[in-house]
Short mmCIF file of C-alpha atoms in Angstrom, two decimals:
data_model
loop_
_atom_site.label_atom_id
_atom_site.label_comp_id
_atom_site.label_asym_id
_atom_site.label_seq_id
_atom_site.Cartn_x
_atom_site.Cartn_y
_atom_site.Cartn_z
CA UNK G 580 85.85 67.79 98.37
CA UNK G 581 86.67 70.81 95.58
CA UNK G 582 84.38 69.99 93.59
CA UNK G 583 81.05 70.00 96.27
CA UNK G 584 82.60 73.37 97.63
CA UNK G 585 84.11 72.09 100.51
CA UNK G 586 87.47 74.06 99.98
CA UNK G 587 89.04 73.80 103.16
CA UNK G 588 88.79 69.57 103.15
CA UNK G 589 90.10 70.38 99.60
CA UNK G 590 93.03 72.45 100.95
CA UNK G 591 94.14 70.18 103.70
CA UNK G 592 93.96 67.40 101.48
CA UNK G 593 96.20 68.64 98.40
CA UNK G 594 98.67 70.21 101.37
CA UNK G 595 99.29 67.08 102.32
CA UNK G 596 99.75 65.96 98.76
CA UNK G 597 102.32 68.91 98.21
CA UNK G 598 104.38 67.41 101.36
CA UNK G 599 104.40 63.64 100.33
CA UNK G 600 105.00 64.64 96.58
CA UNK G 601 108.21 66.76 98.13
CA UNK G 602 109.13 64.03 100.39
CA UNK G 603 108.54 60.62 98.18
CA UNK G 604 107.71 61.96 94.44
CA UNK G 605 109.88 63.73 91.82
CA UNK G 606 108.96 67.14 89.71
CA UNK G 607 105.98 65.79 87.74
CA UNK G 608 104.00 65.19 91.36
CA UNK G 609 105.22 68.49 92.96
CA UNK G 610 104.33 69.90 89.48
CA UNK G 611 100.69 68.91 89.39
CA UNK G 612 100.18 69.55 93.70
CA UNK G 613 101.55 72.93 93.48
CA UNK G 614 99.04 73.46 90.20
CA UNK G 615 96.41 72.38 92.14
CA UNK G 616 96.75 73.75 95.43
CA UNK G 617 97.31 76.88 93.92
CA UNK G 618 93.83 77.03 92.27
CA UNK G 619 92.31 75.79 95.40
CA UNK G 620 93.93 79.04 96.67
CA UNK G 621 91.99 81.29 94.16
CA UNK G 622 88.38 79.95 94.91
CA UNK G 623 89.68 80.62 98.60
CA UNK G 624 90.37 84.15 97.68
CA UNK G 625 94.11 83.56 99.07
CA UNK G 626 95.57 85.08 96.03
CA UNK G 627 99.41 86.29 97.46
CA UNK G 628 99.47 82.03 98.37
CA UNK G 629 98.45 80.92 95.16
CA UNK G 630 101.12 83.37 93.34
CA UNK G 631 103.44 81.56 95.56
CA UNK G 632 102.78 78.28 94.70
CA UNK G 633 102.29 78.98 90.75
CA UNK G 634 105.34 80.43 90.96
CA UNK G 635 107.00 77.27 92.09
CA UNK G 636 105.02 75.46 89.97
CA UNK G 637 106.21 77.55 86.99
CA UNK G 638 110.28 76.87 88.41
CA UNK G 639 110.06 73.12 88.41
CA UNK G 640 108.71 72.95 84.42
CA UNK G 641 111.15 75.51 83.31
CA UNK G 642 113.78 73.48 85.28
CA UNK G 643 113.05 70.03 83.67
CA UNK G 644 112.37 71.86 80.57
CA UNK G 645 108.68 70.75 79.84
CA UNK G 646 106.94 73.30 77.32
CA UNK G 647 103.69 71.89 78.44
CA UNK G 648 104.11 72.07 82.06
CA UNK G 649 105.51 75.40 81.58
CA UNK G 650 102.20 76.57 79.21
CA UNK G 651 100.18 75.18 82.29
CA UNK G 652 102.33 77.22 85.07
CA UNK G 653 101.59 80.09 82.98
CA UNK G 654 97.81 80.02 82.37
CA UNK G 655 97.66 79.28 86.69
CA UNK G 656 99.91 82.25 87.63
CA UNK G 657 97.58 84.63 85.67
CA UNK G 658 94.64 83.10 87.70
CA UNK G 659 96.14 85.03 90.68
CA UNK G 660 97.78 87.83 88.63
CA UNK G 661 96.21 91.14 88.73
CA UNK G 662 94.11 91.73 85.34
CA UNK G 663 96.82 94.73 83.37
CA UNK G 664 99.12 91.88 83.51
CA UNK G 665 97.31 88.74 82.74
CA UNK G 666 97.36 89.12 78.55
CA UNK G 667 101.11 88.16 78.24
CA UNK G 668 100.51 85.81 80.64
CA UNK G 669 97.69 84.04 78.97
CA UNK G 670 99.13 84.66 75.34
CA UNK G 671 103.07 83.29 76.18
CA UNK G 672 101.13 79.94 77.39
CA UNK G 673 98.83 79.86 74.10
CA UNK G 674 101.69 80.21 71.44
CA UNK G 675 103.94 76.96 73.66
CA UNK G 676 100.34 75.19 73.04
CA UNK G 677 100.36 76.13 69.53
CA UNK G 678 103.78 75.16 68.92
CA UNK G 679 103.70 72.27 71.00
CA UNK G 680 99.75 71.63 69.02
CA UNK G 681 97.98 70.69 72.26
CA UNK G 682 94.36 71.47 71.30
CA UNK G 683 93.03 71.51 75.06
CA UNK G 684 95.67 73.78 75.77
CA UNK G 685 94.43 76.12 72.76
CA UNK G 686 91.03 76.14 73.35
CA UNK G 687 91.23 77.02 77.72
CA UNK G 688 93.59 79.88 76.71
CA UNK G 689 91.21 80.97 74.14
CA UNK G 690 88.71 80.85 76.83
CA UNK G 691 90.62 82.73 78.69
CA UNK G 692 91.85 85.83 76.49
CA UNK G 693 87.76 86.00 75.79
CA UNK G 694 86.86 86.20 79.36
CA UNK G 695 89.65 88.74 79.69
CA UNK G 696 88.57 90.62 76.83
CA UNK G 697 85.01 90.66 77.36
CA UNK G 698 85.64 92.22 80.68
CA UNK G 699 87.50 94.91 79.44
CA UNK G 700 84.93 95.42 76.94
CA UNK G 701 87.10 94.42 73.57
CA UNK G 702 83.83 93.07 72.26
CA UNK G 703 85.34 92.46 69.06
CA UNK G 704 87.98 90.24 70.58
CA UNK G 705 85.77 88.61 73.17
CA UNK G 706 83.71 87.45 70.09
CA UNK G 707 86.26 85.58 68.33
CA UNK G 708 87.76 84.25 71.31
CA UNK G 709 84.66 82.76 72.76
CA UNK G 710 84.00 81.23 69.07
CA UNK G 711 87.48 80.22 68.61
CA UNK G 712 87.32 77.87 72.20
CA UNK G 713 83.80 76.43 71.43
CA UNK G 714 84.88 75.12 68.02
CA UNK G 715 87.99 73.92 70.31
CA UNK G 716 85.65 72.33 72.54
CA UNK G 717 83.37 71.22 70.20
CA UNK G 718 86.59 69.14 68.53
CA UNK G 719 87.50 67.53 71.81
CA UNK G 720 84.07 66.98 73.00
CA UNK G 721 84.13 69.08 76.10
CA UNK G 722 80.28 69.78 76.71
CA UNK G 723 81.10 71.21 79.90
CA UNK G 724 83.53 74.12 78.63
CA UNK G 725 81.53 74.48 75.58
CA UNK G 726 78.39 75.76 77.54
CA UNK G 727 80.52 78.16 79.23
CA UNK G 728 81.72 79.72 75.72
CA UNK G 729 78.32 79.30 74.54
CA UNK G 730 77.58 82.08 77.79
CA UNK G 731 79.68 84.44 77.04
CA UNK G 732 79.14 84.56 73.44
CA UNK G 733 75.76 85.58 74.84
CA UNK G 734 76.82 88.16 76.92
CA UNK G 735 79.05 89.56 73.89
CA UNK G 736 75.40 89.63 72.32
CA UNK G 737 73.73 91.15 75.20
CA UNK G 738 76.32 94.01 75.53
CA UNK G 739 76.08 94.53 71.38
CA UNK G 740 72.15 94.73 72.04
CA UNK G 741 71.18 91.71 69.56
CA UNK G 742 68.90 89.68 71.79
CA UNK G 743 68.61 87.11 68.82
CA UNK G 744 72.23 86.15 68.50
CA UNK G 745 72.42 85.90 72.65
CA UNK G 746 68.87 83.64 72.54
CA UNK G 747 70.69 81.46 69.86
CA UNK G 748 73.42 81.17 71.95
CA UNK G 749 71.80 80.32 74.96
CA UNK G 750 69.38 77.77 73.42
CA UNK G 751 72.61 75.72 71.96
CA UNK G 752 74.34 76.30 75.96
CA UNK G 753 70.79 74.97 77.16
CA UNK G 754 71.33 72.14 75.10
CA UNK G 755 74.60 70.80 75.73
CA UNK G 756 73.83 71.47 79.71
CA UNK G 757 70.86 68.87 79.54
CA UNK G 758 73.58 66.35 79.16
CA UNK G 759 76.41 67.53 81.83
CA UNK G 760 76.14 65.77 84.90
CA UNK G 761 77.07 69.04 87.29
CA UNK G 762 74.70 72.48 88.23
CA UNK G 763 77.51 74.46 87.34
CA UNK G 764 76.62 74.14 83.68
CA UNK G 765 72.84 74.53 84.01
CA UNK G 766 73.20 77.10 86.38
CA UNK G 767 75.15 79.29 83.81
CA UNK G 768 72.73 78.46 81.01
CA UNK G 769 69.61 79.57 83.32
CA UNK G 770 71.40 82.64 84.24
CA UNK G 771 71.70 83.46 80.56
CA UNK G 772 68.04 82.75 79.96
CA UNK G 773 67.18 84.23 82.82
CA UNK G 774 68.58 87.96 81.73
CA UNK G 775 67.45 87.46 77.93
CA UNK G 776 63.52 88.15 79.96
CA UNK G 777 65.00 91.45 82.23
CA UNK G 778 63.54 93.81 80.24
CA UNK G 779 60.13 92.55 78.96
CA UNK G 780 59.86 90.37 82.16
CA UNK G 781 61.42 91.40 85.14
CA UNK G 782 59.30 89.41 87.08
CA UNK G 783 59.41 85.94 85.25
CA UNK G 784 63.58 86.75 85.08
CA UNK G 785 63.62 87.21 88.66
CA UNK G 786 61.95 83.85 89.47
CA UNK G 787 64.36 82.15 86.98
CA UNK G 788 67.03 83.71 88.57
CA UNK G 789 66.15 82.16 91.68
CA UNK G 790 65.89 78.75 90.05
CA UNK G 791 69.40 79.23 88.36
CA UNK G 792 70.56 80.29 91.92
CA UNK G 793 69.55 76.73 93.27
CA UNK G 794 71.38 75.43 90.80
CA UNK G 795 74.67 77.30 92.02
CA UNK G 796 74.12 76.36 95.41
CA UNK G 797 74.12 72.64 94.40
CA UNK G 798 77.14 73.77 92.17
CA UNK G 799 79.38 74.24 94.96
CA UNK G 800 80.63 77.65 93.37
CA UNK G 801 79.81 79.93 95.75
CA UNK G 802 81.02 82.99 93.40
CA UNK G 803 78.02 82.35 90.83
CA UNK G 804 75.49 82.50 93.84
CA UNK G 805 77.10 85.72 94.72
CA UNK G 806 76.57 87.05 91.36
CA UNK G 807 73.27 85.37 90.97
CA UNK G 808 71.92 87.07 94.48
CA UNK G 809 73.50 90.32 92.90
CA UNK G 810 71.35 89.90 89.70
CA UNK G 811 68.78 89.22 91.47
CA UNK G 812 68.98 92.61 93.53
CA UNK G 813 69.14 94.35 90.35
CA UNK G 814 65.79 93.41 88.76
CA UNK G 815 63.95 93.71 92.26
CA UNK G 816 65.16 97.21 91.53
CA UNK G 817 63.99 97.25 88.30
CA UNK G 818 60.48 96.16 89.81
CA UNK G 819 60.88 98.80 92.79
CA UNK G 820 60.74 96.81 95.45
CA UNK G 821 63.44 98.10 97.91
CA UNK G 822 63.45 95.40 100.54
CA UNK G 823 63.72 92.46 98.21
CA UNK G 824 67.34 94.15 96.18
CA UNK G 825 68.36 95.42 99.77
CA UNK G 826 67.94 91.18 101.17
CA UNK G 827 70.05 89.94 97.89
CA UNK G 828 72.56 92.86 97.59
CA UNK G 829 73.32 92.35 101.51
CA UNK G 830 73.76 88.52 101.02
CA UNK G 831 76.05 88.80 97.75
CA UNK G 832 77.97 91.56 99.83
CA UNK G 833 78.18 88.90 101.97
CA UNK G 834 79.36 85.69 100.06
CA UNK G 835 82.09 87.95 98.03
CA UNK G 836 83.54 89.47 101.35
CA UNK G 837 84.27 85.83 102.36
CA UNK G 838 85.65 85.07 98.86
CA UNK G 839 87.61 87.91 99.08
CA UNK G 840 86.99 89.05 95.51
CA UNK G 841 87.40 92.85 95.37
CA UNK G 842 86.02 92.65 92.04
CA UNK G 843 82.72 91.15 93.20
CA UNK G 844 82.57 93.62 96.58
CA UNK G 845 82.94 96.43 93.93
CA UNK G 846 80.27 95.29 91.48
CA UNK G 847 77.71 95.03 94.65
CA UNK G 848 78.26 98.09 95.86
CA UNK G 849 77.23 99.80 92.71
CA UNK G 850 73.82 97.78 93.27
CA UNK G 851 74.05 99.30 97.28
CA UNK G 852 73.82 102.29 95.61
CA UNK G 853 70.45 102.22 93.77
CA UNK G 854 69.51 100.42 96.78
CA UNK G 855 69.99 103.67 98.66
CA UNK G 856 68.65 105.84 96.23
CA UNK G 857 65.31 104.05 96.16
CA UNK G 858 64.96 104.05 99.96
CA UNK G 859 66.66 107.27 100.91
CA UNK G 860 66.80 109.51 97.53
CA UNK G 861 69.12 110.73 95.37
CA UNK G 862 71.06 112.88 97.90
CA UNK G 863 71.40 110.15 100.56
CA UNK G 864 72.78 108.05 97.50
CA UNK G 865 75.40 110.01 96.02
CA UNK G 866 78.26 109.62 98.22
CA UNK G 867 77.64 105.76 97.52
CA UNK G 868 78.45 106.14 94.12
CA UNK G 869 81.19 107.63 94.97
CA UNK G 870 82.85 105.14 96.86
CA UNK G 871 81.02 102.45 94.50
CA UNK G 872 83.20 103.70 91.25
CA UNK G 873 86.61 104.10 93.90
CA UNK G 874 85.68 100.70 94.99
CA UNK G 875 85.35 99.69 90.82
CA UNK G 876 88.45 101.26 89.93
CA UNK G 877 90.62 99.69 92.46
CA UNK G 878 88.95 96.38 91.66
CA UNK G 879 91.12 96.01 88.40
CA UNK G 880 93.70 94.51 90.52
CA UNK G 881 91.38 91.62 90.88
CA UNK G 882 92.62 88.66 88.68
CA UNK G 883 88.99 87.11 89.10
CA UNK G 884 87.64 87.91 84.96
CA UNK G 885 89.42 85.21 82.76
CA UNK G 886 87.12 82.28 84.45
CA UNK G 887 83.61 82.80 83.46
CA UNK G 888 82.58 80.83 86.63
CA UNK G 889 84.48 83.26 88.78
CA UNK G 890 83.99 86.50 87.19
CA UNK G 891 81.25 88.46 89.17
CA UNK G 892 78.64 90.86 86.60
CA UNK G 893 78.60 91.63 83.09
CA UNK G 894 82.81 92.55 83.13
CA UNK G 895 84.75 95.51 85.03
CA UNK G 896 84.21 98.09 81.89
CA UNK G 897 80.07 97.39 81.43
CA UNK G 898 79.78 98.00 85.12
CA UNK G 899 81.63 100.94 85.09
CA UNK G 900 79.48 102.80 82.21
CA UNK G 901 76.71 100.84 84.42
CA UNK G 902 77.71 102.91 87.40
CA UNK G 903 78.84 106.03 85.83
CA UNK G 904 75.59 106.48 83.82
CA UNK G 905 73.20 105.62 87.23
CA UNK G 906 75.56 108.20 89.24
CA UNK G 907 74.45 111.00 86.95
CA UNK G 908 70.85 109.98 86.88
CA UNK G 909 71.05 110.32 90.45
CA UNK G 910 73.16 113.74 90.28
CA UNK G 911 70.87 115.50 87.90
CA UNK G 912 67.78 114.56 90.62
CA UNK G 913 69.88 116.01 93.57
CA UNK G 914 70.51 119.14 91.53
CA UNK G 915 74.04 118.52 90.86
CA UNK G 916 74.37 119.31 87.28
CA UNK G 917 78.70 119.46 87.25
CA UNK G 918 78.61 116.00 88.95
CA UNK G 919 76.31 114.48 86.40
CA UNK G 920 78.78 115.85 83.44
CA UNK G 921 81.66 114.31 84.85
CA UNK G 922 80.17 111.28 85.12
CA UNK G 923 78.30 111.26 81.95
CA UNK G 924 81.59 112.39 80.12
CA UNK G 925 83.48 109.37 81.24
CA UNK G 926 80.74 106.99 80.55
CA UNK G 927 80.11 108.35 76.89
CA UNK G 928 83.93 107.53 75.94
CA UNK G 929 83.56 104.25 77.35
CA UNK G 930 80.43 103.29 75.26
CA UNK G 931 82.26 104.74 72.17
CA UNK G 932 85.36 103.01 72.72
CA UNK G 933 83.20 99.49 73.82
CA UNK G 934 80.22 99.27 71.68
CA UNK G 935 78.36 98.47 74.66
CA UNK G 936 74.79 99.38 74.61
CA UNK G 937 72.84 100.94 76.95
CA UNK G 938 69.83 99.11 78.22
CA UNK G 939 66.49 100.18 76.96
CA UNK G 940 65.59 100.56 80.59
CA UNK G 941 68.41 102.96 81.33
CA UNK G 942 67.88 104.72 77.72
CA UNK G 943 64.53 105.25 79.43
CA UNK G 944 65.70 106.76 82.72
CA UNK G 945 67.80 108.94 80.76
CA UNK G 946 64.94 110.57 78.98
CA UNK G 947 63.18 110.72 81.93
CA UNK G 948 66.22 112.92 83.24
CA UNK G 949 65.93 115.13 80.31
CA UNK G 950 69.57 113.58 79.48
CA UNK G 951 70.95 112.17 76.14
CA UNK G 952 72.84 108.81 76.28
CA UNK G 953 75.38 109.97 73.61
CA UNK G 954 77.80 107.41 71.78
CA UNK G 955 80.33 110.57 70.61
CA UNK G 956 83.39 110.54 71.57
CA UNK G 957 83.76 113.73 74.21
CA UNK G 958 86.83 116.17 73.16
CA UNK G 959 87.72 116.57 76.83
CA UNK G 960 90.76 114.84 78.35
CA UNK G 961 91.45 110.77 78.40
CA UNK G 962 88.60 108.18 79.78
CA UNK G 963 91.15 108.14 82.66
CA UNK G 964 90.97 112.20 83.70
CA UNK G 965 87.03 112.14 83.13
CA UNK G 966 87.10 108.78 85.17
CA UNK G 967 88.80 110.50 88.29
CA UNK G 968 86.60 113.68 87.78
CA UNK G 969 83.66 112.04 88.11
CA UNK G 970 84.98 110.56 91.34
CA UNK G 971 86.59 113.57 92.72
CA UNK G 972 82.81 114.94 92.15
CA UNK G 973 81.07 112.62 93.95
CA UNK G 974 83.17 112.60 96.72
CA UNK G 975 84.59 108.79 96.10
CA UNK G 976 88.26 110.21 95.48
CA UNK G 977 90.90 112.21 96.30
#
């Protein structure tokens, strides 16, 4: 039942688990329900229930002192933990699997801390993470796991701008996904493929968007057909069609709100925002990017960016720049010049903290705006004050 999507057969099913293990079983079964239960809790979006149960989880291995259990209950509580926290999380669970030299236990949190990294642009870090779990996965013959560090390795390449290293990537992904029997794998590989063509062929990566998004649907992950009907809103953008992005960015909108991912409402509401712009201009626009970048930084409460199938966009700190950037495009063509500074201050330390590159199409719309898309670092105030400014401008924050 979990694994076709149907989550609430999947829910009543391991409750009852959870009650026979406590009735009839000992710690090892109340161990491995409350583990699983627990995740079923995440893809349900019911994150205060899964912290409960992990946290039981997490009792019963430190009572019956079981270093692997206990590496286990760690890695599931930061599934539900909000993302400033989930690093020691993550990293107390990878040294008990180094100590204890469980390689599957190595390579997930590897796969974990890259995820986590990525999305807090530490590109650097996301890099050797990712290739640090493939080799991992490559040793233990996970194909499945391997495709998905294959993916973000390419989306580590597609934030450094090196097209070639992401194609590489994807074509070994592509590969391995030929021989999984489950969507979920394809469906990540076409997504990849699927970007690599957004700028030279918006509407060739559109249709293969829509092929990867079948491929979700028979997935049974209903968070990567969010974030493939919010990709998709983004290039029918890019192609200027109004109607189409409006159509995907309402149905995403509508997919995360029942996940109840914050992080994924947040991400789509940046997209709401060029939405408006195109149909309504800049002016009717600008208080949604407003609320769009309040929306983004509350959104880092949101434990949903150490599981690559999970994780909605490119990661919280390439939407932000993302969102910053496209809010003063828009100021500068409603005539607010201050606005556009904040914004364009904030983003600037971002991109030379990150390393993340600006898409040629945005490097476009900048020079279009008469704007330059600088990578110095700004001598005013802390990403953090030029964050807030730039919301307090725009009329997203107090």
């Amino acid at each position: 039942a979990w694994s076709v999507g149907d989550l609430d057969e999947a829910d009543r099913l391991q409750g009852r688990s959870l009650e026979l293990a406590r009735e009839l079983g000992g710690p090892d079964e109340v161990f491995r329900a409350t583990g699983d239960l627990g995740l079923i809790a995440v893809d349900r979006g019911d994150l205060e229930r899964a912290r409960t149960l992990f946290s039981e989880g997490l009792a019963v291995a430190r009572d019956g002192d079981n270093p692997g259990d206990t590496a286990v209950a760690l890695a599931n509580l930061a599934h539900a933990t909000p993302m400033p926290e989930q690093e020691t999380l993550i990293l107390d669970a990878l040294h008990i699997h180094r100590q204890t030299g469980r390689l599957t236990g190595i390579a997930h949190m590897s796969l974990m801390l890259a995820w986590l990294n990525l999305s807090d642009g530490d590109l650097d870090s996301g890099r050797e993470w990712f290739r640090a779990a493939q080799q991992g996965f490559e040793q233990l013959h996970n194909q499945g796991a391997q495709v998905e560090a294959l993916c973000g390795l390419a989306d580590v390449a597609l934030q450094r701008g090196d097209p070639a290293a992401a194609d590489a990537s994807v074509a070994r992904a592509e590969a391995l996904a030929a021989h999984i029997d489950w969507p979920g794998a394809g469906a990540m590989a076409l997504t990849r493929r699927a970007l690599s063509r957004r700028v030279d062929d918006p509407a060739g990566c559109l249709e293969a968007l829509a092929n990867a998004g079948d491929a979700w649907g028979l997935s049974g992950l209903e968070a990567g057909l969010a974030e493939n009907l919010g990709m998709r809103a983004k290039v029918a953008l890019d192609l200027g069609n109004a109607a189409a992005a409006r159509e995907s960015c309402v149905a995403s909108a509508t997919l995360w709100k029942a996940l109840r991912r914050s992080a994924g409402n947040a991400w789509v509401s940046t997209i709401a925002a060029e939405v408006e712009r195109l149909e309504n201009g800049p002016e009717a626009a600008l208080p949604h990017y407003g609320r769009a970048l309040a929306a983004l930084v509350d959104s880092r409460r949101d434990p949903h960016t150490i599981d690559g199938f999970l994780a909605p966009g490119p990661g919280f700190r390439a939407q932000l720049i993302d969102a910053l950037e496209r809010a003063a495009l828009c100021s500068v063509a409603a005539g607010g010049e201050t606005e556009a500074l904040a914004a364009l201050t904030a983003a600037s330390a971002e991109r030379s903290r990150t390393g993340i590159v600006p898409s040629p199409r945005l490097e476009a719309l900048y020079g279009a705006a008469g704007l330059a898309a600088s990578n110095e670092q700004p001598s005013v105030g802390s990403f953090e004050d030029a964050l807030r400014a730039a919301g307090v401008a725009l009329g997203g924050m107090d």
